[in-house]
XYZ file of C-alpha atoms in Angstrom:
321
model
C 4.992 8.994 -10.891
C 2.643 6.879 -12.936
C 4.194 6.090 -16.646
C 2.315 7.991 -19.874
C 1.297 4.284 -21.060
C -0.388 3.672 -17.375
C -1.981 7.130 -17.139
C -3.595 6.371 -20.760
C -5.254 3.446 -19.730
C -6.130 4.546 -16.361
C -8.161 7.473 -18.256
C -9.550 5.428 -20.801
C -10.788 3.601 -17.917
C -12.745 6.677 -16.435
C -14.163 7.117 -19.997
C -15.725 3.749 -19.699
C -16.822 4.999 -15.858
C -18.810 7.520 -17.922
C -16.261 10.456 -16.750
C -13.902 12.260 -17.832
C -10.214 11.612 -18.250
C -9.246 14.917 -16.558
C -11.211 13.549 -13.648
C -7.492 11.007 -13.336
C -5.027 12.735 -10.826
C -1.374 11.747 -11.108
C 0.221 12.055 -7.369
C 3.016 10.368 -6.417
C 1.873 7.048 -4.819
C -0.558 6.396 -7.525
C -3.369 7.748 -9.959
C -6.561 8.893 -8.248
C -9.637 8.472 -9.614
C -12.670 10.633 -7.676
C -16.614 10.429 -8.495
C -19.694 12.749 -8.222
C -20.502 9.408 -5.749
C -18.120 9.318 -3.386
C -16.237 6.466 -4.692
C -12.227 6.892 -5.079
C -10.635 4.149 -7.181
C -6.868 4.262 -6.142
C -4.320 2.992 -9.117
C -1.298 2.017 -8.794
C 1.329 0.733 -12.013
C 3.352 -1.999 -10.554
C 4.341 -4.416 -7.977
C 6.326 -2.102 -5.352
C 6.213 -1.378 -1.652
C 3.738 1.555 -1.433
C 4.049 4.211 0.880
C 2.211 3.249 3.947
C 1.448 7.038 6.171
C 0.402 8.341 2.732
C -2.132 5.785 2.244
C -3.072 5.528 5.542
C -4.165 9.510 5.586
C -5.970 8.898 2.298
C -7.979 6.058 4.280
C -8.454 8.206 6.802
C -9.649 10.854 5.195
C -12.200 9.282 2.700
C -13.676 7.464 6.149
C -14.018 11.042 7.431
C -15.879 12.488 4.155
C -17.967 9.258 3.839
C -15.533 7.877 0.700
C -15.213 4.074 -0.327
C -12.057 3.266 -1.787
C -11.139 0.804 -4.312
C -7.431 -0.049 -5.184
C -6.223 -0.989 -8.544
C -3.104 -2.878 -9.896
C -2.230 -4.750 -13.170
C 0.404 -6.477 -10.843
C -0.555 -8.442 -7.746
C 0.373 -6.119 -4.511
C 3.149 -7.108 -2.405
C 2.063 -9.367 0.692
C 2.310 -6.794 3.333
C 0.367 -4.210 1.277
C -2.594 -7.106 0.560
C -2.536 -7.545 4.034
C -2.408 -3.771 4.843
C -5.529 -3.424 2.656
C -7.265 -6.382 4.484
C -6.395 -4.421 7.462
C -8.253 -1.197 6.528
C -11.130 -3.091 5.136
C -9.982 -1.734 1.719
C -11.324 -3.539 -1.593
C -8.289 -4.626 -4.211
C -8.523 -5.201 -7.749
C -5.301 -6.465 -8.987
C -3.360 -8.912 -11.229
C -6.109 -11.515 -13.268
C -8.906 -9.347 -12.006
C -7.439 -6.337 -13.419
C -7.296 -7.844 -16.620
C -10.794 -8.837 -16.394
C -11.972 -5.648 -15.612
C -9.855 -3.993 -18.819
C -11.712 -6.707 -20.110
C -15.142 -5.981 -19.201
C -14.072 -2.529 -19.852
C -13.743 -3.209 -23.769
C -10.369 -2.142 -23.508
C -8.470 -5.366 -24.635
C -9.948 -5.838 -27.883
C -9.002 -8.872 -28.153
C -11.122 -10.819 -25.673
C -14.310 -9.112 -26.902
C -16.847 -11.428 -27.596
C -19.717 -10.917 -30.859
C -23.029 -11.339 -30.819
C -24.872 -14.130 -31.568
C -26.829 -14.281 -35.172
C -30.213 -12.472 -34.728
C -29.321 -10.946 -31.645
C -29.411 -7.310 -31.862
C -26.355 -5.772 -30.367
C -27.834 -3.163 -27.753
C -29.733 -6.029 -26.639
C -26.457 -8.117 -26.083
C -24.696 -5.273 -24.378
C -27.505 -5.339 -21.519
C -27.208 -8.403 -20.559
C -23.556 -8.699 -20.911
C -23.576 -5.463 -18.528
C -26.288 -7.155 -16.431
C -23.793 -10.101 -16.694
C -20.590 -8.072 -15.802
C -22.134 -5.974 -12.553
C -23.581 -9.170 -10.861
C -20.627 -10.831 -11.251
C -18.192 -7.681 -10.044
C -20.908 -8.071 -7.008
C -20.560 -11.487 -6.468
C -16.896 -11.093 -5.916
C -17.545 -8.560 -3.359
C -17.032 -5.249 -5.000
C -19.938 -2.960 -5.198
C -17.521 -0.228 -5.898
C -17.165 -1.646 -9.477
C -20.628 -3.505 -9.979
C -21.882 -0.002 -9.764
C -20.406 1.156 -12.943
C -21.974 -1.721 -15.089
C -25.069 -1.175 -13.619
C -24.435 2.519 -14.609
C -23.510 1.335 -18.394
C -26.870 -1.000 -18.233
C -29.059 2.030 -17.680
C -27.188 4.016 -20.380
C -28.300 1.409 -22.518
C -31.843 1.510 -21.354
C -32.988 3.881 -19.187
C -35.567 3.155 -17.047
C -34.537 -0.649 -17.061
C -35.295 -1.579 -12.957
C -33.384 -4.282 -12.669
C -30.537 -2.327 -13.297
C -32.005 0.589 -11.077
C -32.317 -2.444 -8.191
C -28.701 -3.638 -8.901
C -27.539 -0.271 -8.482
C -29.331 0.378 -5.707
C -27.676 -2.755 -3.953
C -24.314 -1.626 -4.739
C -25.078 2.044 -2.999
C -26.170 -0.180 -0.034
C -23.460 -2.448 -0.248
C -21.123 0.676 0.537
C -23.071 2.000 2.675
C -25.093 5.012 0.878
C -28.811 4.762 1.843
C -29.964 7.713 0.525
C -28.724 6.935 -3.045
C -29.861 2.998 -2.445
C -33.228 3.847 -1.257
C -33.813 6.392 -4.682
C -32.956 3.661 -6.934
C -35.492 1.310 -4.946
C -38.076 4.025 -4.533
C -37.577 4.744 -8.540
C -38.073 1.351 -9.819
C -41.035 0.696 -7.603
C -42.442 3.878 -9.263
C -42.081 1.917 -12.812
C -42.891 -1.184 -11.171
C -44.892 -1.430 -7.864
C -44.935 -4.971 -7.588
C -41.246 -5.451 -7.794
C -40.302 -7.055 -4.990
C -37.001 -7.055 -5.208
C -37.026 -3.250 -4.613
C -39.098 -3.674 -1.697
C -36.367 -6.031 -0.108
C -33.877 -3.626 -1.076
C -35.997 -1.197 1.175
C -35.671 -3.143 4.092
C -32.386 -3.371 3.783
C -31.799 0.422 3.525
C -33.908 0.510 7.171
C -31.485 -2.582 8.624
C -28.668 -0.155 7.533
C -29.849 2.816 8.611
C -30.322 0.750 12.321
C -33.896 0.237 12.008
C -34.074 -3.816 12.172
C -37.268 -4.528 13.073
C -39.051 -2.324 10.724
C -36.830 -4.269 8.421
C -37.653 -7.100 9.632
C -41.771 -6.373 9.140
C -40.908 -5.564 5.941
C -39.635 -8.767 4.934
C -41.928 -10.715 6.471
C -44.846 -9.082 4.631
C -42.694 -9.754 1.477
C -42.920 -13.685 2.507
C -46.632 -13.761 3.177
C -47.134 -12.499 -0.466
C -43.677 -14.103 -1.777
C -44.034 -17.799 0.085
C -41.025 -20.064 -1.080
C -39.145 -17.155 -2.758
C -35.243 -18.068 -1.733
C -34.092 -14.951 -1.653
C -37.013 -13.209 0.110
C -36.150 -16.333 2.588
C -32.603 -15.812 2.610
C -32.960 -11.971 3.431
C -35.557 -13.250 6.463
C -33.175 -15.580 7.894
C -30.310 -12.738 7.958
C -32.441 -10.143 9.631
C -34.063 -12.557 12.110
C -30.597 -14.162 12.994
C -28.685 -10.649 13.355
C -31.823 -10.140 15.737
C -30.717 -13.222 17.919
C -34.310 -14.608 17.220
C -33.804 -17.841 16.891
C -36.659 -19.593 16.975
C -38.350 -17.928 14.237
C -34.913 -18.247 12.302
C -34.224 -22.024 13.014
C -37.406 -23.611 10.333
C -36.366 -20.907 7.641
C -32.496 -22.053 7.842
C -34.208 -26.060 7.790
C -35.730 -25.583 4.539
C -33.075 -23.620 3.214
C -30.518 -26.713 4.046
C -33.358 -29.189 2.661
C -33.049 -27.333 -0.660
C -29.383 -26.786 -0.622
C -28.139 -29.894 1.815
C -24.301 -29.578 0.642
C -23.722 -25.861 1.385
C -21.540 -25.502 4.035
C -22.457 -22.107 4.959
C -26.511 -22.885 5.536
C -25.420 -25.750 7.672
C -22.946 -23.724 9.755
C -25.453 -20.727 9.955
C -28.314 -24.271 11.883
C -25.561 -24.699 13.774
C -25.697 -21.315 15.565
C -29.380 -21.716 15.233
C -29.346 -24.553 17.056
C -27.163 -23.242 19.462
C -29.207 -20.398 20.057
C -31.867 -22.640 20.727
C -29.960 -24.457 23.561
C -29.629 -27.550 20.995
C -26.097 -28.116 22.236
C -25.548 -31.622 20.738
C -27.800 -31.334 17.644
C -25.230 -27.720 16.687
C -22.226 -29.534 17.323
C -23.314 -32.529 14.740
C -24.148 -29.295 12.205
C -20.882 -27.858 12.644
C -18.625 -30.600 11.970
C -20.706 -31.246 8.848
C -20.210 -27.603 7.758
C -16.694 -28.085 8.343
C -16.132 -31.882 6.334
C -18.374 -29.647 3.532
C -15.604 -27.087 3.193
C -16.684 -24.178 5.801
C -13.213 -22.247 6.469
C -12.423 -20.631 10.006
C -12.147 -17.763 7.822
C -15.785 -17.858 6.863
C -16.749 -19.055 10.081
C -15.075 -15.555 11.510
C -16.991 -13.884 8.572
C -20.618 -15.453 9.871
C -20.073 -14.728 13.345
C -19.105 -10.792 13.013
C -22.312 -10.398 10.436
C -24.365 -11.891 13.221
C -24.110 -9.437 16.089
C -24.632 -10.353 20.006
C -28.394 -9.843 20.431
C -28.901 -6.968 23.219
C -29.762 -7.549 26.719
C -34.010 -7.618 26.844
C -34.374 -9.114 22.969
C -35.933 -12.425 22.285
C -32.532 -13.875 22.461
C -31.726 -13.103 25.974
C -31.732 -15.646 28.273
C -31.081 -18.505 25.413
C -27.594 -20.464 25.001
C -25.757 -17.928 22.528
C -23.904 -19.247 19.977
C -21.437 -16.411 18.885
């Protein structure tokens, strides 16, 4: 069982969640933590072997009820439970990013940071919760970019590009009902948002409706020309598609602009490939590999791009995966 120190700060951390600190169950492996949207942070106090059926039912079971899980440590897990959590696709939080999120949390005092003269303070808290969610995102963990998206709206309701962060996360664990009422709710503030609109298409590419994701996005560009990320989310969806001729110019310019990212020149690579550019993909991929591209994230590209289907545009070209 979880120490009285530990259980403290695991409810002080629901608090911050906006919840309450009965919402904290004490069970034997670790401290659950359940919300009203189907999240379950999972904490446990220190560095030991945990016990593997019970967490493997717990997995289990939150696939089965449509759960995401999230496990918490202040001490870095053991190596076979990191792997075990790699395993069941589970996100971890522990050691230095533990602290940080205590951190973020306002619960170590003494890394908070003041306000700069003449900046008013709820005006500092948005944008260091703006700050806080898109970097929990940029790590990869939706899960917890949620809540400071959540604290950013507290602040100021109504604020939609909190509303479209938020709506991200839900899609980024796979909830496209709650992602596409965020999206749908800031358009209703702010019609021309087009970040909202993108975050549309993405709710139809999740809910298995790529093409009409795909005409989405592409009316986004006509009105949005030279937007990155409005390129960026065209290049995904017409590469999942296998389509790469209409891919292989977007992925160009997006190496002109960035020419020493290894990831856009591994993703020409497979668009060259695609395109029966044997040669000119080989040349792409040893560059993406002298600029640092892993096999790890080369195994990471290749399952986000699935094997186009027998009859699409794809068929019948070289494929690269």
């Amino acid at each position: 069982m979880a120490s009285r120190g530990f259980v403290a700060q695991v409810e002080a951390v629901a608090e911050a969640f906006g919840l309450s600190p009965q919402a904290v169950k004490n069970e034997p492996e670790g401290l659950y933590l359940r919300t009203a949207d189907g999240l379950v942070y999972v904490f446990f106090e220190g560095p030991h072997a945990t016990d593997r059926p019970r967490l493997r039912t717990l997995f289990d079971r939150a696939r089965e009820e449509g759960e995401a899980l999230v496990v918490l440590s202040p001490a870095p897990l053991p190596p076979a439970d990191h792997d075990f959590l790699v395993e069941q696709k589970v996100a971890e939080v522990t050691g230095e990013r533990y602290r940080l999120l205590l951190v973020n949390l306002g619960l170590d005092p003494g890394e908070q940071e003041a306000p700069a003269p003449g900046v008013l303070p709820t005006a500092f808290q948005l944008d260091e919760q703006m700050a806080r969610a898109r970097h929990w995102e940029a790590w990869g963990l939706p899960a917890l970019a949620l809540r400071f998206y959540e604290q950013a709206l507290r602040l100021k309701p109504g604020f939609t590009p909190a509303m479209v962060g938020a709506g991200n996360a839900f899609a980024g664990l796979g909830q496209w009902d709650r992602a596409e009422g965020l999206f749908t709710q800031a358009l209703s503030v702010s019609p021309a948002l087009w970040s909202a609109r993108l975050g549309l298409a993405r709710v139809q590419a999740g809910r298995g409706h790529p093409r009409r994701a795909l005409r989405m996005i592409q009316e986004l560009w006509e009105v949005h020309p030279g937007e990155p990320v409005v390129q960026a989310h065209l290049v995904e969806t017409l590469c999942a598609l296998g389509d790469w001729k209409e891919a292989l110019p977007h992925v160009q310019a997006l190496v002109k602009a960035s020419p020493t990212d290894p990831y856009l020149h591994a993703l020409l690579s497979l668009c060259l490939a695609g395109r029966g550019a044997r040669e000119e993909a080989q040349r792409e991929r040893e560059l993406a590999d002298r600029l640092g591209m892993t096999e790890e994230l080369w195994s990471g590209l290749r399952r986000s791009l699935p094997r186009p289907a027998p009859g699409s545009r794809a068929s019948g070209v070289g494929n690269p995966l």
